[in-house]
mmCIF file of C-alpha atoms and ligand atoms in Angstrom:
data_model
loop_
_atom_site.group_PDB
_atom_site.id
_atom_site.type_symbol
_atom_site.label_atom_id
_atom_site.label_comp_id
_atom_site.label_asym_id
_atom_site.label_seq_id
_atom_site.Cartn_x
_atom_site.Cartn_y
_atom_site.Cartn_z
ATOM 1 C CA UNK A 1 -19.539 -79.539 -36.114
ATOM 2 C CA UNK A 2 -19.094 -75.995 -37.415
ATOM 3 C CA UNK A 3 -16.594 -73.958 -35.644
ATOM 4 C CA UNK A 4 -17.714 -71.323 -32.610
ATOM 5 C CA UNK A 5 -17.487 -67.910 -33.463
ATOM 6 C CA UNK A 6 -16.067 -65.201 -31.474
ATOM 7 C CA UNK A 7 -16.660 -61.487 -32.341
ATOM 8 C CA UNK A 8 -14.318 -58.732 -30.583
ATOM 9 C CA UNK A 9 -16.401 -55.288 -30.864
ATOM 10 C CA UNK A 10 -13.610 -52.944 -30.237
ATOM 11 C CA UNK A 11 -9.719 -53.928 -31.955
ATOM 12 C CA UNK A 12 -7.657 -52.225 -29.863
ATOM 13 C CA UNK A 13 -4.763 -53.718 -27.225
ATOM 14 C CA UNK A 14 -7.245 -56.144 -25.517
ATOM 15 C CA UNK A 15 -9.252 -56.899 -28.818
ATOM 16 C CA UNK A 16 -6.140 -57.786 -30.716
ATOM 17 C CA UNK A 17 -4.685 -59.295 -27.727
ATOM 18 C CA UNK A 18 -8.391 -61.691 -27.493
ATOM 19 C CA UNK A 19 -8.299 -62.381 -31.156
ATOM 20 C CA UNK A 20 -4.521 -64.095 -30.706
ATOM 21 C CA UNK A 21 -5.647 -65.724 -27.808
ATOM 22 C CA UNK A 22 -8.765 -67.226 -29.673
ATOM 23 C CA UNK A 23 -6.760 -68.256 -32.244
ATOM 24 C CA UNK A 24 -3.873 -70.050 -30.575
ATOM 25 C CA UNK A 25 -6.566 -71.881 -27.986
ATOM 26 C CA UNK A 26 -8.719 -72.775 -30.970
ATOM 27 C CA UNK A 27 -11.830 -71.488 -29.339
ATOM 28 C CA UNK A 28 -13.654 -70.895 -33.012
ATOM 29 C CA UNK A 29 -13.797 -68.587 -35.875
ATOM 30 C CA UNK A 30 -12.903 -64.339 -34.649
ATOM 31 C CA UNK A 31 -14.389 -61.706 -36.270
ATOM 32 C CA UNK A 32 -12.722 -58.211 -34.688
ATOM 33 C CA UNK A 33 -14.897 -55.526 -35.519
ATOM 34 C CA UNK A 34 -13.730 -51.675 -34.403
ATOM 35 C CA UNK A 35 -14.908 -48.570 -36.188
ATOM 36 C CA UNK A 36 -11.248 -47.163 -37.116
ATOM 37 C CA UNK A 37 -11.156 -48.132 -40.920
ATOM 38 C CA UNK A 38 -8.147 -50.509 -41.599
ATOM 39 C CA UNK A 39 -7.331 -51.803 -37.488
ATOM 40 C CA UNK A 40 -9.360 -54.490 -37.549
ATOM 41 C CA UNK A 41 -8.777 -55.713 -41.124
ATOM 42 C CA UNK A 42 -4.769 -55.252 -40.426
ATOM 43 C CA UNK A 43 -4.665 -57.026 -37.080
ATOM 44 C CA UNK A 44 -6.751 -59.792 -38.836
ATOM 45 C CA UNK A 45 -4.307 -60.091 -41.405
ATOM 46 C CA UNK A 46 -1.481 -59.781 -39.225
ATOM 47 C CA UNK A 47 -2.986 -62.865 -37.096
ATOM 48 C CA UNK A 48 -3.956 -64.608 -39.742
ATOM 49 C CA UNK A 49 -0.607 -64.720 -41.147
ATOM 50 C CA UNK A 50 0.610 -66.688 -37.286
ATOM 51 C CA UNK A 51 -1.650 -69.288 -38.787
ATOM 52 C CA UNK A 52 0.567 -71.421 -40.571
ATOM 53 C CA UNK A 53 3.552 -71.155 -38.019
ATOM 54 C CA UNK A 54 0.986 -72.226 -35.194
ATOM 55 C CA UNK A 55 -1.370 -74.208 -37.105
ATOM 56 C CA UNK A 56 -4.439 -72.837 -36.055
ATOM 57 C CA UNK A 57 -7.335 -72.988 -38.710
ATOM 58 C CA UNK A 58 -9.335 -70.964 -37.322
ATOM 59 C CA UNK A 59 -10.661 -67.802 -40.002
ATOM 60 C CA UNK A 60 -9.952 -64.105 -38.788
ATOM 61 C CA UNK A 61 -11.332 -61.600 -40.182
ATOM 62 C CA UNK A 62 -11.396 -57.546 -39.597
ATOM 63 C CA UNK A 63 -14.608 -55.767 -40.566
ATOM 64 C CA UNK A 64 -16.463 -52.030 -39.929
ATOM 65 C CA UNK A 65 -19.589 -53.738 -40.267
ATOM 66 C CA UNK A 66 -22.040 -55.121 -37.627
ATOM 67 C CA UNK A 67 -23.559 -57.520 -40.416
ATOM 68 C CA UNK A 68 -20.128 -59.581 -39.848
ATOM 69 C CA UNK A 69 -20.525 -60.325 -36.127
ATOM 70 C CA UNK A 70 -24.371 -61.910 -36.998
ATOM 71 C CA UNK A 71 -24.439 -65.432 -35.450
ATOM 72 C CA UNK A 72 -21.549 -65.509 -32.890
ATOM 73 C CA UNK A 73 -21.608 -67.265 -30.378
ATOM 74 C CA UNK A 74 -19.627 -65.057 -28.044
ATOM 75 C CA UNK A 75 -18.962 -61.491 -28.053
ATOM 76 C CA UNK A 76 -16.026 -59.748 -25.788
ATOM 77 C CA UNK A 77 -16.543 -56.228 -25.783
ATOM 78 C CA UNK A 78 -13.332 -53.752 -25.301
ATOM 79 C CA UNK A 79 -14.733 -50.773 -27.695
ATOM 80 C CA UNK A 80 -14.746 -47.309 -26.210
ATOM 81 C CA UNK A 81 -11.892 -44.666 -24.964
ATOM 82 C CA UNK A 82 -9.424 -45.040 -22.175
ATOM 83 C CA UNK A 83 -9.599 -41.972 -19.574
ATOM 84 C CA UNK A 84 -6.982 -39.825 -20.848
ATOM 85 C CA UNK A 85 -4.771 -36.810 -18.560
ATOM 86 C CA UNK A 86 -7.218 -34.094 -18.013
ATOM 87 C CA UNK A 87 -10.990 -36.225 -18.952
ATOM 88 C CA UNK A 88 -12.911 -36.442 -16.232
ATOM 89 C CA UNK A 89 -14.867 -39.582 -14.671
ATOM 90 C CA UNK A 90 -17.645 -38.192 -16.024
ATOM 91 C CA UNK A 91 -16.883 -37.444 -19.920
ATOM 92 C CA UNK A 92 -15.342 -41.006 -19.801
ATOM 93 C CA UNK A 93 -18.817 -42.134 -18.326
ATOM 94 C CA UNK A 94 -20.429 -40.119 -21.510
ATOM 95 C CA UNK A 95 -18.353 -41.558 -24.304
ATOM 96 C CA UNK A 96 -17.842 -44.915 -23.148
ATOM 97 C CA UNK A 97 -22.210 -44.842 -22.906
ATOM 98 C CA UNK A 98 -22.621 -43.498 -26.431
ATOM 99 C CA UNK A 99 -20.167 -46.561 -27.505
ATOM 100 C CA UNK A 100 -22.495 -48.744 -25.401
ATOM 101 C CA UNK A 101 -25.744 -47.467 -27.515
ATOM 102 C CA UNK A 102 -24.165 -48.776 -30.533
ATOM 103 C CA UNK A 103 -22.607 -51.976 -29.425
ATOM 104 C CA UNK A 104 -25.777 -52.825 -27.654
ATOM 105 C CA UNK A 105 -27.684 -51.782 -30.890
ATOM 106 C CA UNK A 106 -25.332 -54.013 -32.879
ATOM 107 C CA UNK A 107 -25.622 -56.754 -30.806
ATOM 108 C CA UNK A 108 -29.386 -57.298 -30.661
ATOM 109 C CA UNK A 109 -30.003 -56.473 -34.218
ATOM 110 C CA UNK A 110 -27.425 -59.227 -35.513
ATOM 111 C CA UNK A 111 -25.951 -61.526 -32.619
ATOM 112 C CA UNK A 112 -28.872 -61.767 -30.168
ATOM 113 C CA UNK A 113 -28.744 -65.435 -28.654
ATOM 114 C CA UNK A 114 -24.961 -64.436 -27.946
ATOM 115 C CA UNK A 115 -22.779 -64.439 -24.864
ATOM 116 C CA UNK A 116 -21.584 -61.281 -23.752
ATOM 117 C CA UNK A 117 -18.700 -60.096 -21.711
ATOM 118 C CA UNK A 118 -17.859 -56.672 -21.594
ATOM 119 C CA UNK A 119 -14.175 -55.809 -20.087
ATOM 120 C CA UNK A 120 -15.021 -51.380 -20.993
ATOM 121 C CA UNK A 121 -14.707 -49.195 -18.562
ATOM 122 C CA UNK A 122 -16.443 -47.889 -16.432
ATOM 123 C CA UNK A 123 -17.011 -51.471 -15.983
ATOM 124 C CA UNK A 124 -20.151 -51.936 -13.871
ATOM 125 C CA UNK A 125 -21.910 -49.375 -15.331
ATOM 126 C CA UNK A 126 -20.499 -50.050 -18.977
ATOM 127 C CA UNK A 127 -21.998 -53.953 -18.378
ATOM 128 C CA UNK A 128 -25.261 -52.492 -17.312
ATOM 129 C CA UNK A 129 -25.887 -50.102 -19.988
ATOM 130 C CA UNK A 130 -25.221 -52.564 -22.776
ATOM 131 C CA UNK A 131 -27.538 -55.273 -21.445
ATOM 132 C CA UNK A 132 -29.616 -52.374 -21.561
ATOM 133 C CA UNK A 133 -29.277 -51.343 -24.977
ATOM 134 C CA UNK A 134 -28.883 -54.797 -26.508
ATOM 135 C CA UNK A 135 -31.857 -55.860 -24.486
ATOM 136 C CA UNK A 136 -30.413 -59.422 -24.267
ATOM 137 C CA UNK A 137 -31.590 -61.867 -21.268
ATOM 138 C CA UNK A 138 -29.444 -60.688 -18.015
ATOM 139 C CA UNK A 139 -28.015 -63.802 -17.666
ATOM 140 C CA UNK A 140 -26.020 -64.062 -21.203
ATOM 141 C CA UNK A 141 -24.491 -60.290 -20.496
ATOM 142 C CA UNK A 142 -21.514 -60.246 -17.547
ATOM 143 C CA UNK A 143 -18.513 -57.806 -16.850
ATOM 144 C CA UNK A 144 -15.086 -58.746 -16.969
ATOM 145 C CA UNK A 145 -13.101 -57.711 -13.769
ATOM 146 C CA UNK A 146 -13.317 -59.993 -11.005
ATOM 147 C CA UNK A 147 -11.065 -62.675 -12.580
ATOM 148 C CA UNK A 148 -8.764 -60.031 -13.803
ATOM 149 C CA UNK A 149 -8.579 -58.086 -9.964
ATOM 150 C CA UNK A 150 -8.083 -61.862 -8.172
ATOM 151 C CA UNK A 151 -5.561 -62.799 -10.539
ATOM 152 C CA UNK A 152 -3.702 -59.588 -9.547
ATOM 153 C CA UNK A 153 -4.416 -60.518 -6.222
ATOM 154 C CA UNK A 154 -3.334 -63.888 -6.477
ATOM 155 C CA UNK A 155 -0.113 -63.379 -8.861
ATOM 156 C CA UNK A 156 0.793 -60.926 -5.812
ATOM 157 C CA UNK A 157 0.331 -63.673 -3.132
ATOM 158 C CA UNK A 158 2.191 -65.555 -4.682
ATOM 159 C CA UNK A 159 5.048 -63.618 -5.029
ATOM 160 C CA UNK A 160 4.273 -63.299 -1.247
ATOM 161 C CA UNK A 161 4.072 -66.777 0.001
ATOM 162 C CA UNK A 162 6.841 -67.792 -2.652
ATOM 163 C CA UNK A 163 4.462 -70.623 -3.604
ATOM 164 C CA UNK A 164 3.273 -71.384 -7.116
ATOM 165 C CA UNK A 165 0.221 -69.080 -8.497
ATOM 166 C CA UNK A 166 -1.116 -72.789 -9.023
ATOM 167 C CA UNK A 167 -1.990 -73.243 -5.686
ATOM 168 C CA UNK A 168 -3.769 -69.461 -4.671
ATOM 169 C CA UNK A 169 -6.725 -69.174 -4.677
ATOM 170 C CA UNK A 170 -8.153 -65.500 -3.858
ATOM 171 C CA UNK A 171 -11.788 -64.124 -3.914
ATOM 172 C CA UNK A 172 -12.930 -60.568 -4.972
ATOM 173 C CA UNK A 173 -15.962 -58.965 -4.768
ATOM 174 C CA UNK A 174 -17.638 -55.886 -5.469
ATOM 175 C CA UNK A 175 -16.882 -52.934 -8.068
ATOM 176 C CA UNK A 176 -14.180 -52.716 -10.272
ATOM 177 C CA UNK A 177 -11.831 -49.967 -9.301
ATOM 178 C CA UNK A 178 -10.649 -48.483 -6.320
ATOM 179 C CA UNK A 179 -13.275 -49.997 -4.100
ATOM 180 C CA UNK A 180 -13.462 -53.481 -4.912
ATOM 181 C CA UNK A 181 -13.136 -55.790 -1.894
ATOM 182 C CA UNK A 182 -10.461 -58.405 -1.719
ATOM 183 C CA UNK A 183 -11.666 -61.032 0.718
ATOM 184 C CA UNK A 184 -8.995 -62.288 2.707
ATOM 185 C CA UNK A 185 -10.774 -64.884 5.062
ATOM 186 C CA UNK A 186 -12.111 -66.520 1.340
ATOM 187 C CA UNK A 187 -8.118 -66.488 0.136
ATOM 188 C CA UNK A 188 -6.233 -69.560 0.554
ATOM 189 C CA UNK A 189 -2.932 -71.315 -0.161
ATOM 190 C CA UNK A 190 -3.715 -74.676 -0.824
ATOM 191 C CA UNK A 191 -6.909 -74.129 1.263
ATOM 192 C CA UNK A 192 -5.285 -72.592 3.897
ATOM 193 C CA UNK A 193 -7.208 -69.541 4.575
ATOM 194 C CA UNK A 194 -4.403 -66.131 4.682
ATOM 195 C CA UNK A 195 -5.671 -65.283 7.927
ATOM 196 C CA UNK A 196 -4.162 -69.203 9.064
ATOM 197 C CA UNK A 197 -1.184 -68.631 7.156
ATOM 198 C CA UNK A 198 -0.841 -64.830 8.973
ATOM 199 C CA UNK A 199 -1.039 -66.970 12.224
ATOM 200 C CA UNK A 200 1.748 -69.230 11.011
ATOM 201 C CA UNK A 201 3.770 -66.719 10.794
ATOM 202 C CA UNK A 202 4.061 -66.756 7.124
ATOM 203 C CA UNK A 203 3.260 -63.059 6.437
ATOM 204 C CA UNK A 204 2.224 -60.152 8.215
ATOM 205 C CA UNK A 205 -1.162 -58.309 8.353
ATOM 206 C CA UNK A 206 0.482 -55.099 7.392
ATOM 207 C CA UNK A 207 1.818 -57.217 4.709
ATOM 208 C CA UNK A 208 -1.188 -58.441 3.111
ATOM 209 C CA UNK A 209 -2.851 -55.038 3.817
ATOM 210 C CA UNK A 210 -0.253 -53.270 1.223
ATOM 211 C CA UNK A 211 -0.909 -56.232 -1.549
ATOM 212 C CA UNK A 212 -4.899 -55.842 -0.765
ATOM 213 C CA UNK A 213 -4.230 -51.893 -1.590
ATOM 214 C CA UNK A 214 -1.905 -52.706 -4.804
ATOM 215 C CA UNK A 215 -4.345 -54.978 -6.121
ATOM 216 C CA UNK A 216 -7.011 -52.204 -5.562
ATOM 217 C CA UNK A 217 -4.991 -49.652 -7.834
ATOM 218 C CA UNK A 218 -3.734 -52.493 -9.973
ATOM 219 C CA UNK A 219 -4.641 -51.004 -13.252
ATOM 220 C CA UNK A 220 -3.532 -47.774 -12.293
ATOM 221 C CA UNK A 221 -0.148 -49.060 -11.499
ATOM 222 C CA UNK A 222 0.221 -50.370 -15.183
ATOM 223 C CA UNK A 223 -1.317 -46.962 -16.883
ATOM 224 C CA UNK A 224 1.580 -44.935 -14.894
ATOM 225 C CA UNK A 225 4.569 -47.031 -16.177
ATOM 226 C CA UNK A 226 3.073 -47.452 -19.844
ATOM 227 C CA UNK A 227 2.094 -43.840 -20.022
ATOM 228 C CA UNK A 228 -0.109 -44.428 -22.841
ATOM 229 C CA UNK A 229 -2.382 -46.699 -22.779
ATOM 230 C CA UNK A 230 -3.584 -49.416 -19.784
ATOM 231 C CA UNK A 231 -2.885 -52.827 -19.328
ATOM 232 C CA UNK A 232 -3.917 -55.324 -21.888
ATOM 233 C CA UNK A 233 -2.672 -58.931 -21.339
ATOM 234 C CA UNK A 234 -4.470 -60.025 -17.997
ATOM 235 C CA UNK A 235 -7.526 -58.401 -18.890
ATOM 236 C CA UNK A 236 -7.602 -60.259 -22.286
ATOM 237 C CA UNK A 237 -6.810 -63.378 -20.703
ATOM 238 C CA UNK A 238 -9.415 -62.895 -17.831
ATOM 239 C CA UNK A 239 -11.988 -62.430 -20.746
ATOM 240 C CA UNK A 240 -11.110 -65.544 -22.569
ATOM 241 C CA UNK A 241 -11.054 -67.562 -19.465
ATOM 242 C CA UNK A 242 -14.935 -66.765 -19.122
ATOM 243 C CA UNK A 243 -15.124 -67.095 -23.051
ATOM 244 C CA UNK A 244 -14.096 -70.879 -22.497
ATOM 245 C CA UNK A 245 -16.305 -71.294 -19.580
ATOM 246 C CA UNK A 246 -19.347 -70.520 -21.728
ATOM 247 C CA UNK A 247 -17.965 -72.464 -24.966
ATOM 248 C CA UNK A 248 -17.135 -75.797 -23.166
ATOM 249 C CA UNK A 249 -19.935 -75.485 -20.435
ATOM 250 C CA UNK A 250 -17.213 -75.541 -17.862
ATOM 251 C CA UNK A 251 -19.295 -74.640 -15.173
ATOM 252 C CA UNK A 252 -16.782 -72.791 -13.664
ATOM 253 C CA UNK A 253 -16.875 -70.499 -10.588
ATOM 254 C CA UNK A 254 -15.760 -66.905 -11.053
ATOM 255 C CA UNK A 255 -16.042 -63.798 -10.133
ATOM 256 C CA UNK A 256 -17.999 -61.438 -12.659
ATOM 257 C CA UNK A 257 -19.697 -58.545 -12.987
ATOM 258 C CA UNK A 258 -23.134 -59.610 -12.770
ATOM 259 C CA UNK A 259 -27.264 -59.290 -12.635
ATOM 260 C CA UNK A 260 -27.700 -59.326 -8.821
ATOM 261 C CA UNK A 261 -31.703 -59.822 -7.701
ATOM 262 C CA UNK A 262 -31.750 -59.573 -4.337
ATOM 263 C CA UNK A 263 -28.044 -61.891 -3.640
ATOM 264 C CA UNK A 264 -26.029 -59.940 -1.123
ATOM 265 C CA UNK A 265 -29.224 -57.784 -0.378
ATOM 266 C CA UNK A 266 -28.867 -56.214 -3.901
ATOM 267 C CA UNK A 267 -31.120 -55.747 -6.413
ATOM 268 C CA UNK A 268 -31.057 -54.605 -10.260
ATOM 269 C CA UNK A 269 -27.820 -53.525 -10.918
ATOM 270 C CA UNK A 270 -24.379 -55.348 -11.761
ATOM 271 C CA UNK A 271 -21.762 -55.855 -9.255
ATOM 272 C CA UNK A 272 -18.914 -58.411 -9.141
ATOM 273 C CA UNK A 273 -20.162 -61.704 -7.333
ATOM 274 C CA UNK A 274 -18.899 -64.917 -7.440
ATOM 275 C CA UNK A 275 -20.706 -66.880 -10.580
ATOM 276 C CA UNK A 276 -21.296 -70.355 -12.158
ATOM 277 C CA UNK A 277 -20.779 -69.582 -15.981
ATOM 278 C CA UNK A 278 -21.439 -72.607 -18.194
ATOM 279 C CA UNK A 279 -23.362 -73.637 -21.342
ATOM 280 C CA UNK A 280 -26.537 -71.316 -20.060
ATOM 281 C CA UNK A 281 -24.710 -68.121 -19.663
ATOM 282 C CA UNK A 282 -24.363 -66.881 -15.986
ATOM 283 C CA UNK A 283 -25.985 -70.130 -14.197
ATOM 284 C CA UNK A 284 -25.998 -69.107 -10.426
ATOM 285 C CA UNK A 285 -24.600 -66.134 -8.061
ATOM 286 C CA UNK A 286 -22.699 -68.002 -5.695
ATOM 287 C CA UNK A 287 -24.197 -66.016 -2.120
ATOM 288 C CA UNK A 288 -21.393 -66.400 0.874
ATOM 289 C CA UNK A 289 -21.405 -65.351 4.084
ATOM 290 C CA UNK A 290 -19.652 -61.914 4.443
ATOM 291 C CA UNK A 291 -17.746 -60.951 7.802
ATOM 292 C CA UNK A 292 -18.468 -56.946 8.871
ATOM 293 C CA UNK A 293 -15.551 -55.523 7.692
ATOM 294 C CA UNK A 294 -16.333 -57.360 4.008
ATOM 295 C CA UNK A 295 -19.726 -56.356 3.906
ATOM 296 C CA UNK A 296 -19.254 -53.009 5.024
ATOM 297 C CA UNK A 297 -16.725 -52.731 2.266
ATOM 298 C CA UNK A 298 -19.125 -54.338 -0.373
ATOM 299 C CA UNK A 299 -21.863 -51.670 0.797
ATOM 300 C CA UNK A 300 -19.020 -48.623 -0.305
ATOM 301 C CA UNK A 301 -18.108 -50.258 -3.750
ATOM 302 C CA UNK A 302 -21.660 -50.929 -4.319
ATOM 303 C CA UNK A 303 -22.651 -47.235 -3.521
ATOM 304 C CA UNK A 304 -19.681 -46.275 -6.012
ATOM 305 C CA UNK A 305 -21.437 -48.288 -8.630
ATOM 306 C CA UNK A 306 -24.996 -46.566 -7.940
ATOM 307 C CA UNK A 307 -23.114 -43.288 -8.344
ATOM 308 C CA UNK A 308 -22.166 -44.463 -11.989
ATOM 309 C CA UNK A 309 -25.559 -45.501 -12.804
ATOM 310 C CA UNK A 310 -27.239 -42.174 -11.551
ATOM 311 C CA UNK A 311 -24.770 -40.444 -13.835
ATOM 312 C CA UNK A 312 -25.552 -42.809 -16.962
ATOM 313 C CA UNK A 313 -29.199 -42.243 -16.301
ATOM 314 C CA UNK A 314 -29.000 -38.616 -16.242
ATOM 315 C CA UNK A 315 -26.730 -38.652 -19.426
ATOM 316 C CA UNK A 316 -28.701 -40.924 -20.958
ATOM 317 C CA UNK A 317 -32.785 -39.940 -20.832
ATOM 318 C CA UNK A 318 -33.696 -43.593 -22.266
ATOM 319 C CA UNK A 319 -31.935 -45.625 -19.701
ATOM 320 C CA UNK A 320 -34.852 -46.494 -17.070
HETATM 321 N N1 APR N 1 -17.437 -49.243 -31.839
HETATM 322 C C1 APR N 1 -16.410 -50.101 -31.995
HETATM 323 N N2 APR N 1 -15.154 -49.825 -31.609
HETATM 324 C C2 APR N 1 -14.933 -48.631 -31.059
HETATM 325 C C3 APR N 1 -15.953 -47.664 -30.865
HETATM 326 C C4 APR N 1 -17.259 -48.013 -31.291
HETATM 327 N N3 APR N 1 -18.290 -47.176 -31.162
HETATM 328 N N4 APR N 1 -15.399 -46.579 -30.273
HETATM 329 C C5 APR N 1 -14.097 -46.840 -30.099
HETATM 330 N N5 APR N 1 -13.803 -48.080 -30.570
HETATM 331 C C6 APR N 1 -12.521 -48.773 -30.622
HETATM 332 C C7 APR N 1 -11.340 -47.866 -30.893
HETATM 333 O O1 APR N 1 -11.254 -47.536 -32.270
HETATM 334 C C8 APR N 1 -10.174 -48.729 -30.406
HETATM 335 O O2 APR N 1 -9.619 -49.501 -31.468
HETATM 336 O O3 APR N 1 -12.230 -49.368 -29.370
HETATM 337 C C9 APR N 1 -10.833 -49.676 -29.374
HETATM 338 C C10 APR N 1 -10.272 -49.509 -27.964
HETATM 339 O O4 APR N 1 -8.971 -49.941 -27.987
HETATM 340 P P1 APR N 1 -7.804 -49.320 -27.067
HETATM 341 O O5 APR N 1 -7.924 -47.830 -27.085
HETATM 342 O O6 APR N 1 -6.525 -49.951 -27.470
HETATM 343 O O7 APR N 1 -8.228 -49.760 -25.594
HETATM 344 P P2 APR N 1 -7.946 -51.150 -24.850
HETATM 345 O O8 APR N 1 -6.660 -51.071 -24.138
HETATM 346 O O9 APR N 1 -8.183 -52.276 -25.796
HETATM 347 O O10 APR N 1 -9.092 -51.092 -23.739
HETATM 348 C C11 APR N 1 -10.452 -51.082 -24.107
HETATM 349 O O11 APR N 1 -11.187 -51.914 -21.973
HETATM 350 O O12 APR N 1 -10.104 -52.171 -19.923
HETATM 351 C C12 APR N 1 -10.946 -51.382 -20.689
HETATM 352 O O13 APR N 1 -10.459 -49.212 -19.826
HETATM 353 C C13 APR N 1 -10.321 -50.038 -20.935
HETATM 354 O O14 APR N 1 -12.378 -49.118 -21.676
HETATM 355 C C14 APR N 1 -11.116 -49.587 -22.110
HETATM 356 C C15 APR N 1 -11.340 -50.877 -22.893
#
């Protein structure tokens, strides 16, 4: 059987970052494509050259040209700009779109029966407007955050509970960014829901309040120590987690930015939900029962990602 290939539209921290991941897990053949002459054909080369200490086969190549990524089966998308000191949300919103126009022009002229997970930011509004542009079924085009945000969550509880990060399981929903909504009552150490373990005396409510609010600025945390640049290691991971769930038909449950018609009362734009992702793309949006305080919280993250897609529309004349 010929080997899976994986194109990387953007070769910055998280492309390069997904391309050495690919490589060392064996998922396929990684084409990293970026529009800075020489990035992608030097991080190729520079991954390449791991090959023979690893032993990985697979081919990695850099290219400038969208006739390269033709027949992948899976495409993570990082291209765009990271909101630098003194952009606003908005001329983020209008770059990061104009990078979305291409992409999603590139995509459906030469890759159009691929997966595609999109980890740019905005990211709710990024995933939207390149399922958009590319024009590709809704359920083969999903947002990276929610695995990234829980595993935040989680790598915190367990720090926490001083238990393994094997045995956490936490559940987060809505937007990514400063309103997404950790669910607590859906959070559990070895299926014991926080709230129990609260109860037990394990931790405090004030305690998991503060890691519910870290998680919630997680990224932010990691741009203010780096200083340049944001974090680039979990998100790339997150990615290739849903990469593998598409590639081996895993079936897995995640949380993902994506296509909601009419789950959670929502309809026509994406939002992170819990999903199945296997061999057909994004299978099923897992619908649970919400307590007040979640769904109240879901209804503010979802209005923040309405916001975003009033703004794209208005930049953007073409987007319906
Ligand atoms: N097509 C392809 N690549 C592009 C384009 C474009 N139109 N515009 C910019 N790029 C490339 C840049 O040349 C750069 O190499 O996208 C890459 C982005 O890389 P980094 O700046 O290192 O950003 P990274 O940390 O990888 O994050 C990428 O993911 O988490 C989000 O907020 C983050 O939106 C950002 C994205």
């Amino acid at each position: 059987m010929a080997r899976k290939k994986i194109a990387l539209i953007g070769a910055g921290n998280i492309g390069g970052t997904l391309a050495h991941l690919a490589a060392l897990k064996g998922l396929g053949d990684v084409v990293l494509f970026d529009v800075a002459e020489g990035i992608p054909q030097g991080k190729a080369l520079d991954l390449s050259q791991c090959s023979p200490v690893e032993g990985f086969d697979a081919k990695i190549t850099g290219s400038n040209d969208y006739n390269d990524i033709a027949g992948a089966d899976v495409i993570i998308v990082t291209a765009g700009v990271a909101r630098k000191p003194g952009m606003s949300r908005d001329d983020l919103l209008g770059i990061n779109l104009k990078v979305m126009k291409a992409v999603g022009e590139g995509i459906k002229t030469h890759a159009p029966n691929a997966f595609v997970i999109c980890i740019t930011n905005p990211l709710d509004a990024m995933v939207w407007a390149l399922r958009e542009f590319s024009g590709l079924p809704h359920h083969m085009v999903v947002g990276m955050a929610g695995v990234l945000d829980s595993s935040r969550f989680s790598h915190f509880l367990a720090e926490e509970f001083q238990v393994s990060v094997k045995d956490v399981t936490s559940f987060v929903l809505g937007g990514h960014g400063d309103t997404m909504v950790p669910v607590i009552s859906y959070s559990t150490v070895s299926g014991i829901p926080i709230p129990d373990l609260i109860k037990m005396g394990r931790s405090s409510q004030e305690k998991i309040d503060a890691i519910v609010q870290r998680t919630r600025s997680g990224g932010g945390e990691i741009v203010a120590l780096l200083k340049t640049g944001s974090a680039y290691f979990a998100p790339a991971t997150s990615g290739i987690a849903m990469a593998e769930a598409y590639l081996y038909d895993q079936k897995r449950v995640l949380p993902a930015a994506a296509h909601v018609t009419g789950q959670y009362g929502l309809d026509n734009l994406y939002v992170g939900v819990p999903v199945v992702i296997g061999a057909g793309g994004v299978e099923q949006i897992v619908e649970i029962a919400l307590d007040d305080e979640a769904k109240a919280n879901l209804a503010v993250s979802v209005d923040a990602v309405k916001e975003l897609l009033v703004a794209c529309k208005a930049i953007d004349g073409s987007l319906g």
